[in-house]
CSV table of C-alpha atoms in Angstrom, one decimal:
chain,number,residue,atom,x,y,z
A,25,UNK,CA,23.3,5.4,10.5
A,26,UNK,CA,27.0,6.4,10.1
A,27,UNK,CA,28.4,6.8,6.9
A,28,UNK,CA,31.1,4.0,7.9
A,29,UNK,CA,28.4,2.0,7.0
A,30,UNK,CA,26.8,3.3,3.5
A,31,UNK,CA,30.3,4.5,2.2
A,32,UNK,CA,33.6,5.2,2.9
A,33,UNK,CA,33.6,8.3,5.7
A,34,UNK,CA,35.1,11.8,4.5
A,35,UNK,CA,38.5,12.8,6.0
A,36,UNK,CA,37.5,16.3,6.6
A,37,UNK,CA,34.3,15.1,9.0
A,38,UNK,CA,33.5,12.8,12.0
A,39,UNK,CA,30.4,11.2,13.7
A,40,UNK,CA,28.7,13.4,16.4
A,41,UNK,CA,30.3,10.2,18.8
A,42,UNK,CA,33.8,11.2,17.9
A,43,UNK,CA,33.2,14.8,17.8
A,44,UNK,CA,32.3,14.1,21.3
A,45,UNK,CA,35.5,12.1,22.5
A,46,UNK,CA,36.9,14.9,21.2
A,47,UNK,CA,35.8,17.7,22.8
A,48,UNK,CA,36.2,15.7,26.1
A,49,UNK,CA,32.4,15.9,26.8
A,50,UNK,CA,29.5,13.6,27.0
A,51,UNK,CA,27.2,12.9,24.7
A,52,UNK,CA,24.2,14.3,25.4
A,53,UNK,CA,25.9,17.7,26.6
A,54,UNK,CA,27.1,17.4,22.8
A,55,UNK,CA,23.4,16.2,21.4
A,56,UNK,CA,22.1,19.3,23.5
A,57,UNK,CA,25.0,21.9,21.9
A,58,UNK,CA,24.3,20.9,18.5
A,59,UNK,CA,20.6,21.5,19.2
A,60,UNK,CA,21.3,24.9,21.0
A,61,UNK,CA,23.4,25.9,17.6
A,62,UNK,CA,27.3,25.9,19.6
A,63,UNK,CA,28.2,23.3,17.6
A,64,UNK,CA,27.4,23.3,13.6
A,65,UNK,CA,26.9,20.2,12.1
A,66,UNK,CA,26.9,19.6,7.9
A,67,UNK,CA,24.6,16.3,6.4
A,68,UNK,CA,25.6,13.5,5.6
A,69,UNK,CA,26.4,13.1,2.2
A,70,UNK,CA,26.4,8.9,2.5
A,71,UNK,CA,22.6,8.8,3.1
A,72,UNK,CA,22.6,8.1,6.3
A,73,UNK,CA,20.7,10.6,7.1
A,74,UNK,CA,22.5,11.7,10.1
A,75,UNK,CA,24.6,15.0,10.6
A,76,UNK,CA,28.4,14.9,10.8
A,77,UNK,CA,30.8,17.7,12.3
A,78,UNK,CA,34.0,19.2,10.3
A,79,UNK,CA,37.2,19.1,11.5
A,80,UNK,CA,37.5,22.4,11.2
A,81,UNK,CA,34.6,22.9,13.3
A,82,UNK,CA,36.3,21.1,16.3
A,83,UNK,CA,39.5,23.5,15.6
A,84,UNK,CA,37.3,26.0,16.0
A,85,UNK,CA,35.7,25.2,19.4
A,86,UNK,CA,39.1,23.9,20.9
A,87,UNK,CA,40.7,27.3,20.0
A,88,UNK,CA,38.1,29.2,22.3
A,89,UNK,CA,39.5,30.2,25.8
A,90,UNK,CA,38.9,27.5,28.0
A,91,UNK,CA,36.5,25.6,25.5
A,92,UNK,CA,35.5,22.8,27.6
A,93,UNK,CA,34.4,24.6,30.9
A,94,UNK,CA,32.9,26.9,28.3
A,95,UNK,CA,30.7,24.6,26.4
A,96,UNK,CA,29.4,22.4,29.5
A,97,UNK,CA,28.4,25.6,30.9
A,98,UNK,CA,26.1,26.5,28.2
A,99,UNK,CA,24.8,23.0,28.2
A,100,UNK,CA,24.4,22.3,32.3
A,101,UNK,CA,20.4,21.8,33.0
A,102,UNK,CA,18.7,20.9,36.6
A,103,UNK,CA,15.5,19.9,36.9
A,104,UNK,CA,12.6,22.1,39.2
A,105,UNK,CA,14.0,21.6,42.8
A,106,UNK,CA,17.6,22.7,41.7
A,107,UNK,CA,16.6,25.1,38.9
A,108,UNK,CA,14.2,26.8,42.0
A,109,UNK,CA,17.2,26.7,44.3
A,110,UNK,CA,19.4,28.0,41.6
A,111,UNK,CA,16.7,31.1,41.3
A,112,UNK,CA,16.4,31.5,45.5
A,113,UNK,CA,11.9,31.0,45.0
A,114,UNK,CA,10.0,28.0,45.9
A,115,UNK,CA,9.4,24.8,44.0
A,116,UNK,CA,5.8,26.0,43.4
A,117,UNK,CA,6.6,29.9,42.5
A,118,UNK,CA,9.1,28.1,40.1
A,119,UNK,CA,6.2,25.7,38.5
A,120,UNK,CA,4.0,28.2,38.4
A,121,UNK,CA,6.5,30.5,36.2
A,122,UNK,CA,7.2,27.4,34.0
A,123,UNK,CA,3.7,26.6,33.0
A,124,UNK,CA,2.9,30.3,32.6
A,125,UNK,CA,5.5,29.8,30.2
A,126,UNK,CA,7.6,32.1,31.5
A,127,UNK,CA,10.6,29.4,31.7
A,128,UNK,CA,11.0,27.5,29.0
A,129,UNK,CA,12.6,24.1,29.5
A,130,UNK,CA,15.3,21.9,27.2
A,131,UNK,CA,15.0,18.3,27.7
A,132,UNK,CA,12.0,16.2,29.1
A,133,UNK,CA,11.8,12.5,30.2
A,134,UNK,CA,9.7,10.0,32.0
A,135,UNK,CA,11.1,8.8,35.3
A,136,UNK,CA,10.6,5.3,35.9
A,137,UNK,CA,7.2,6.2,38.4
A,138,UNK,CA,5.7,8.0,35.1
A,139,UNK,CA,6.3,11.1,35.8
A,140,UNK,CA,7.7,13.8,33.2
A,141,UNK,CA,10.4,15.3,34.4
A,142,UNK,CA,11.5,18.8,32.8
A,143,UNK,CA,15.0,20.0,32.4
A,144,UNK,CA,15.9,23.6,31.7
A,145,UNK,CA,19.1,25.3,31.0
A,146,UNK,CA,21.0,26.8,34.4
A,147,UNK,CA,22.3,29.5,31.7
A,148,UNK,CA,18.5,30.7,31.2
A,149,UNK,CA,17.5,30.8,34.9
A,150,UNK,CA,20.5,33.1,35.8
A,151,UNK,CA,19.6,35.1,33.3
A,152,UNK,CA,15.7,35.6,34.4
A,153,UNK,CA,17.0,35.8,37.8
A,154,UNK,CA,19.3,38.7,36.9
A,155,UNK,CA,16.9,41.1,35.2
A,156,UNK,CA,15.1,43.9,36.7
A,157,UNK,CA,11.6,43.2,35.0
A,158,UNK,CA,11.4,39.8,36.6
A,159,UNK,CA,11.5,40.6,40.5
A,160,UNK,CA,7.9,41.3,41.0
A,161,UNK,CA,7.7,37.8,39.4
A,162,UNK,CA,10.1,36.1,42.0
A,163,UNK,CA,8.9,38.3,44.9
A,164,UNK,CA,5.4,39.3,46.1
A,165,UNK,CA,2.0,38.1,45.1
A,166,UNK,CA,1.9,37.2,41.1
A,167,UNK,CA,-0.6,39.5,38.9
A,168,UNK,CA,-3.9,38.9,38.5
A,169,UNK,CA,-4.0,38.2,34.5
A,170,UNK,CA,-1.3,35.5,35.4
A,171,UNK,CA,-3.4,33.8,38.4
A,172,UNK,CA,-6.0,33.8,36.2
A,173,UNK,CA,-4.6,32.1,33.6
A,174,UNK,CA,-3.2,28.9,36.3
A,175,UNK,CA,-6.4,28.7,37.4
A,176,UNK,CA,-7.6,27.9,33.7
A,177,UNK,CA,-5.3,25.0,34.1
A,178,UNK,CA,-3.0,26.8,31.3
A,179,UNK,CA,0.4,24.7,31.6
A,180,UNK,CA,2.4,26.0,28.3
A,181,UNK,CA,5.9,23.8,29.1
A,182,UNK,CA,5.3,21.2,26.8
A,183,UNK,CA,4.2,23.7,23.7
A,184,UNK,CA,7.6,25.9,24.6
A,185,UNK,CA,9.6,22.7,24.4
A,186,UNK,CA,8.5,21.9,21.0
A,187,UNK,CA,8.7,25.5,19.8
A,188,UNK,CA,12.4,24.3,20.6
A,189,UNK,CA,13.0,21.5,19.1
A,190,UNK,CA,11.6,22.7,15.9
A,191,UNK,CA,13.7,25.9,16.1
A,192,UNK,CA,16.7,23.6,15.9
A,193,UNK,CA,15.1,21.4,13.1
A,194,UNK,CA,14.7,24.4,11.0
A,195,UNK,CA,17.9,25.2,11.5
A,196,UNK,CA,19.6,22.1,10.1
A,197,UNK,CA,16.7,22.2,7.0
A,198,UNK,CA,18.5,22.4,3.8
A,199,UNK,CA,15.6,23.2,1.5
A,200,UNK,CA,11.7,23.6,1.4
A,201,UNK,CA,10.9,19.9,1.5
A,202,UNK,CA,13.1,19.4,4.6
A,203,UNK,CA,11.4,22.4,6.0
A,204,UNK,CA,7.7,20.8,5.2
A,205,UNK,CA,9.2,17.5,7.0
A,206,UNK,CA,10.3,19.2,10.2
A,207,UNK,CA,6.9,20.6,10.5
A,208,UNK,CA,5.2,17.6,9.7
A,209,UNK,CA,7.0,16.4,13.0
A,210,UNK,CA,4.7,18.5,15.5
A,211,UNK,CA,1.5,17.9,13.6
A,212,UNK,CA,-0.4,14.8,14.1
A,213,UNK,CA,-0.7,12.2,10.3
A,214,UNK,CA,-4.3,13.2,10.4
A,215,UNK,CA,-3.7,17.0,10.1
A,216,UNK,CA,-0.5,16.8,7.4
A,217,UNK,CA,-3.0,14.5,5.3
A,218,UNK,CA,-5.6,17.2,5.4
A,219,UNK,CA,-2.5,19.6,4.4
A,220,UNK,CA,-0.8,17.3,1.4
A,221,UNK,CA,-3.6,15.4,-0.2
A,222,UNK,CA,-1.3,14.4,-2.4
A,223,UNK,CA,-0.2,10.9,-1.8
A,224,UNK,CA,3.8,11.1,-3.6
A,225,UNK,CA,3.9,14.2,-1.7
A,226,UNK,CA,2.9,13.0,1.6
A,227,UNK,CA,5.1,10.4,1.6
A,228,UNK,CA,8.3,13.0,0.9
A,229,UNK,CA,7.4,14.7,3.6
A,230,UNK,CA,7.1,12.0,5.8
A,231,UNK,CA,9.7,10.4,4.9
A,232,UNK,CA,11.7,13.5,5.8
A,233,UNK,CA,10.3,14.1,9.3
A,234,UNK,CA,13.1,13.7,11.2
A,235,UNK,CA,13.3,12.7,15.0
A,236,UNK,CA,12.9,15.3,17.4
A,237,UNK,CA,16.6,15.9,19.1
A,238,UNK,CA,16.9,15.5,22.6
A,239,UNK,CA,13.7,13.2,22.9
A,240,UNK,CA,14.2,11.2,25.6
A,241,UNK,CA,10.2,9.7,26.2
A,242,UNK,CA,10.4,5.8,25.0
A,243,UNK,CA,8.4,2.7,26.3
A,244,UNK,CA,5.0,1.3,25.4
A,245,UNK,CA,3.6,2.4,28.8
A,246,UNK,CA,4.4,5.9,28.3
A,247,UNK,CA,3.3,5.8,24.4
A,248,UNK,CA,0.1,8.1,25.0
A,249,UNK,CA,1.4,10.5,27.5
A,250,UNK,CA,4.9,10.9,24.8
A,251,UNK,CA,2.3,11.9,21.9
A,252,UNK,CA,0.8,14.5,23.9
A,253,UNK,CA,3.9,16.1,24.9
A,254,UNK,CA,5.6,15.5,21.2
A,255,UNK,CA,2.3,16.3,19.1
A,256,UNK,CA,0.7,20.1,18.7
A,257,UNK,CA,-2.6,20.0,21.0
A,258,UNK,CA,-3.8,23.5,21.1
A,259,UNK,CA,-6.0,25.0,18.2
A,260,UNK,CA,-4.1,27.7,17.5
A,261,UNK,CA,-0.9,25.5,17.3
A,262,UNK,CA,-2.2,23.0,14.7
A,263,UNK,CA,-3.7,25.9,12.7
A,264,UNK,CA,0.0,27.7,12.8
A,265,UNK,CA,1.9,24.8,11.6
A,266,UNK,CA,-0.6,23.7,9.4
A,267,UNK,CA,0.0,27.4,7.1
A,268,UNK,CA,3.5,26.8,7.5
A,269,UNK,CA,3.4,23.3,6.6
A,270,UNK,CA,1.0,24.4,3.2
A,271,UNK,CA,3.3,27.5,2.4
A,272,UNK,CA,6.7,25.0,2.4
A,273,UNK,CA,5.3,22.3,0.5
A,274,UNK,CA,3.7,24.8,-2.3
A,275,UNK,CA,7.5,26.2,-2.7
A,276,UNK,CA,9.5,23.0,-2.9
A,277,UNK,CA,6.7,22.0,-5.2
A,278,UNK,CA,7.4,24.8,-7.4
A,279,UNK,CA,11.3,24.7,-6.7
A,280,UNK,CA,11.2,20.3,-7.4
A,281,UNK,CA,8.0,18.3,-7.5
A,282,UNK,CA,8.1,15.2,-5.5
A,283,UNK,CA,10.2,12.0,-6.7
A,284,UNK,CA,6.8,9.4,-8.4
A,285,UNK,CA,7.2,6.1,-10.0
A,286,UNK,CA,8.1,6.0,-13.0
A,287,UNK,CA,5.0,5.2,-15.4
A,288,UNK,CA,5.7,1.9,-17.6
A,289,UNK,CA,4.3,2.0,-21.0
A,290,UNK,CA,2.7,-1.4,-21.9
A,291,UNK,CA,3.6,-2.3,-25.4
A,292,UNK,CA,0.8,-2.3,-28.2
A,293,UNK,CA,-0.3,-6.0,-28.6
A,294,UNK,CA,-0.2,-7.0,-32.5
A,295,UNK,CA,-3.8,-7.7,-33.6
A,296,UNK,CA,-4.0,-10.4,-35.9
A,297,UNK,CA,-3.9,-9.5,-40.2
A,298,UNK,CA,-7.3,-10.5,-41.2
A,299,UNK,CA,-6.9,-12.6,-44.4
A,300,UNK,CA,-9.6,-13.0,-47.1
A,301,UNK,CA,-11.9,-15.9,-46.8
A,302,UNK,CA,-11.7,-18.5,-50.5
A,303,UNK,CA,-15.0,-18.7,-52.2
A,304,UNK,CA,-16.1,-22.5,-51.4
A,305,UNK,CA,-14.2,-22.6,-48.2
A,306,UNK,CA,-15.7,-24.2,-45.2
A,307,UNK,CA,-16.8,-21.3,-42.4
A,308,UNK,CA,-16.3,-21.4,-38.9
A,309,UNK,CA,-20.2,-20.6,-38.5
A,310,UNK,CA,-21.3,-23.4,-40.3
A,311,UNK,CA,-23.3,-26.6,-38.3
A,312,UNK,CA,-21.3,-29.4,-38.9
A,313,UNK,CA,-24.1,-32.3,-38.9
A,314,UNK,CA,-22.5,-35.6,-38.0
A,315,UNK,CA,-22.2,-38.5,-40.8
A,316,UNK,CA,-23.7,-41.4,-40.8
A,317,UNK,CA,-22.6,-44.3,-41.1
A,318,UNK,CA,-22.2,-45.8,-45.0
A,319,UNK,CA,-25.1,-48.0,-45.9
A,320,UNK,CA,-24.1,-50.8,-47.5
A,321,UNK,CA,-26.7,-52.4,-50.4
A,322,UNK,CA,-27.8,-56.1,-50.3
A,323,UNK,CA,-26.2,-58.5,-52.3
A,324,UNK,CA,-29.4,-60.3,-52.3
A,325,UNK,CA,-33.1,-59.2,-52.0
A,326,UNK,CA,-34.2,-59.8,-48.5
A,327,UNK,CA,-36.3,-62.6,-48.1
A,328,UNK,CA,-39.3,-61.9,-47.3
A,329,UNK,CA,-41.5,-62.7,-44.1
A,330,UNK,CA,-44.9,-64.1,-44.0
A,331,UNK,CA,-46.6,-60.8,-43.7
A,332,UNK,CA,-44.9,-59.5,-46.9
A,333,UNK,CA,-45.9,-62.8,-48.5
A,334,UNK,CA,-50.0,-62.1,-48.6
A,335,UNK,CA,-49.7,-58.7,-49.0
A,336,UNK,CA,-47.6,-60.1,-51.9
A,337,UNK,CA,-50.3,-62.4,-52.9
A,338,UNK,CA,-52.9,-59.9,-52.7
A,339,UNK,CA,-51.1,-57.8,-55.4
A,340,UNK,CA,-50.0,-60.4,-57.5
A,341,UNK,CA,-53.6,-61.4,-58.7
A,342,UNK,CA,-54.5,-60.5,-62.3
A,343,UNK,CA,-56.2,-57.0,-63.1
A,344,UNK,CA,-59.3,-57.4,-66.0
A,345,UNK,CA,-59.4,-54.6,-68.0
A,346,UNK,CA,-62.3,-53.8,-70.1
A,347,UNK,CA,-61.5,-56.2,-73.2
A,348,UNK,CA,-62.1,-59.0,-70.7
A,349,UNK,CA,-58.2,-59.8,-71.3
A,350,UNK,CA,-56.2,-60.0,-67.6
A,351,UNK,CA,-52.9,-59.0,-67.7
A,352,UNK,CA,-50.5,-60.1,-65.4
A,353,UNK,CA,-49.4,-58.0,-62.4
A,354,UNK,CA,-46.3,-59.1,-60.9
A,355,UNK,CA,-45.0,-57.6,-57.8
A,356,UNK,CA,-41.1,-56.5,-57.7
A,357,UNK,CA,-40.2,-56.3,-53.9
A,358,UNK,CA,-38.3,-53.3,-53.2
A,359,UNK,CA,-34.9,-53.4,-52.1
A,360,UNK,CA,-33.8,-52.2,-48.7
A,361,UNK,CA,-30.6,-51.2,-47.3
A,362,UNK,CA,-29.2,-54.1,-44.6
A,363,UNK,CA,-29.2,-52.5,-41.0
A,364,UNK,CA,-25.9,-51.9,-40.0
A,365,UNK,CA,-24.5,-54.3,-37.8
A,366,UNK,CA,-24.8,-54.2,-34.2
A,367,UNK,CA,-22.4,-56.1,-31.8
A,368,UNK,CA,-24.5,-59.1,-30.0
A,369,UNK,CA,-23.8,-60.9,-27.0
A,370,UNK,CA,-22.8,-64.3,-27.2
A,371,UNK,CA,-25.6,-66.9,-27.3
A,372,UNK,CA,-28.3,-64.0,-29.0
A,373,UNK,CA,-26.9,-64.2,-32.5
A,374,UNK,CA,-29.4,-63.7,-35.6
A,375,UNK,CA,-31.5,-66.5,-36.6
A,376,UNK,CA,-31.6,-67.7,-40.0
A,377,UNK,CA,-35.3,-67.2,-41.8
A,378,UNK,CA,-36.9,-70.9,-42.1
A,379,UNK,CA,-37.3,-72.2,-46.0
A,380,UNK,CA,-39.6,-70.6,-48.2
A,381,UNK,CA,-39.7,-73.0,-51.2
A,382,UNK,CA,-43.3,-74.4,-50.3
A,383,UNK,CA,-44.2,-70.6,-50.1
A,384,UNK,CA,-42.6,-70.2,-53.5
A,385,UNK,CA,-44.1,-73.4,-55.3
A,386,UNK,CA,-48.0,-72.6,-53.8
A,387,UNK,CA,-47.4,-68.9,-56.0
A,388,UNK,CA,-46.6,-70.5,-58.5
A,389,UNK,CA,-49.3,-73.2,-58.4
A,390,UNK,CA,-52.0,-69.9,-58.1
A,391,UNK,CA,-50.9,-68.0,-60.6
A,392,UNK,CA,-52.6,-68.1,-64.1
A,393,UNK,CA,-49.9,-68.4,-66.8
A,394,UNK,CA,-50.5,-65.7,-69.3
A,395,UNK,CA,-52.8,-66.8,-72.8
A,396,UNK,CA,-51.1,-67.8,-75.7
A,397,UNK,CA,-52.1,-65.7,-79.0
């Protein structure tokens, strides 16, 4: 993202797509200079996260003799039928060279058939061509150690190209964390969480990898086949980038530990001031037994019922004591509370007692009156 976006842009920079306008080239022949180091690049400061170029840097180029022939000479690539043309060998002495690792190639991409297609730079191949050393390489039957090797099934182009491409990310790291990011890049999540256990830390560095340059593998179909060539598959690879990986993120540890949240601090709840409990006050531990309801005394002794009468009778009869004299015994009937009152259907009301006055006039009639002295 461009920092037209995030902020205002600085008037001493451009965007690597006007750098290019500019400099009258494409844009890949400019993504491919900047990753060769021919054009320097400065980050951007709007947190974008992108790189910018300086004026001053474009003065610099166009003031080169013939700058623009120049530049797209350094950055011209053909593929394995030109690049073994370009070289005057065959297309199979050429392959063989390039997975010996011998040739290193620049730019890789899947063709619509799936097939990886591997660019290198013409600059390069002239080069090898030119030297002395190489023309038992070009010419003649290839050594023994090297035939050896192909018939291991060694093939070394894709771990060249990613030496590459984190050369050029190394490059452009401004400090320790950046470098611990670009190596993250190579290693698979597995292998940098065995590395960083720490979680904060694992996600700086992650969130610093940044995307290899010139990467050109994309599509769902071609996910698998893009992680092998992208991802370190050798032993010896992993175990190298995984020391250099542990040695940069033990120095930007000790340079600046890794942004963590910030801890909040819960405030102390205020415990409730026990107060003193009064003498006769009424405890929360105490039963509370439910009240009755008032009983309400008679007005009038209950009458009583026929039962009550004889046992009445049976009391009430005179007592001899040893003079021979009886005195009387009279019975008091006790007095019982009235049951409280229940609510009755209509039609089952309380029936009144039936008239006792015969009952009354027989005691009477029974019992002696007392002797007169």
């Amino acid at each position: 993202m461009s920092a037209n976006i995030l902020g205002p842009a600085r008037s001493d920079t451009c965007t690597p797509s006007q750098a290019a306008r500019e400099l009258a080239i494409l844009r890949g022949e400019f993504d491919l200079a900047v990753q060769l180091g021919h054009v320097r690049t400065v980050p951007d400061e709007g947190g974008g996260g992108g790189r910018l170029v300086e004026r001053a840097e474009i003065d610099r180029l166009r003031a080169q003799d013939g700058f623009r022939d120049t530049l797209i000479d350094r950055v011209r690539v053909v593929g394995t039928a030109d690049g073994a043309e370009l070289m005057g060998i065959p297309v199979g002495r050429f392959t063989r060279l390039a997975r010996l690792g011998l040739l290193v190639p620049v730019k890789v991409y899947v063709n619509r058939y799936g097939a990886v297609v591997w660019l290198y730079l013409t600059e390069e191949l002239k080069y090898f061509a030119a030297v002395a050393e190489n023309a038992s390489l070009l010419k003649g039957r290839t050594p023994e150690t090297l035939r050896s090797q192909l018939a291991e099934g060694v093939d070394l182009r894709a771990r060249n190209w990613r030496m590459r491409q984190l050369g050029c990310l190394l490059r452009q790291a401004e400090d320790p964390w950046a470098r611990a990011g670009a190596l993250a890049t190579l290693l698979p999540p597995v292998e940098v969480a065995d590395v960083v256990e720490d979680p904060y830390e694992r996600a700086w560095v992650n969130r610093l990898r940044p995307a290899l340059p010139g990467q050109t593998l994309s599509g769902a179909a071609f996910g698998p086949l893009a992680e092998r060539i992208t991802t370190a598959q050798d032993t010896d690879e992993i175990e190298w980038l995984r020391c250099d990986l542990a040695c940069s993120v033990e120095e930007a540890r000790a340079l600046s530990p890794a942004p963590r949240p910030a801890v909040r601090r819960a405030r102390p709840t205020a415990l409730p001031t026990a107060r003193p409990i009064p003498p006769m006050a009424r405890t929360v531990t105490a039963l509370e037994e439910p009240t009755s309801a008032p009983v309400e005394l008679a007005s009038e002794p209950a009458v009583p019922t026929e039962g009550a009468a004889q046992s009445m009778v049976r009391t009430a009869e005179p007592r001899r004591t040893s003079g021979g004299r009886a005195h009387e015994r009279r019975h008091v009937p006790r007095v019982r509370p009235a049951p409280a009152s229940t609510p009755r259907f209509p039609g089952t009301g309380h029936t009144p007692p039936r008239s006792t006055r015969r009952l009354r006039t027989w005691l009477r009639r029974g019992t002696p009156r007392p002797a007169e002295v």
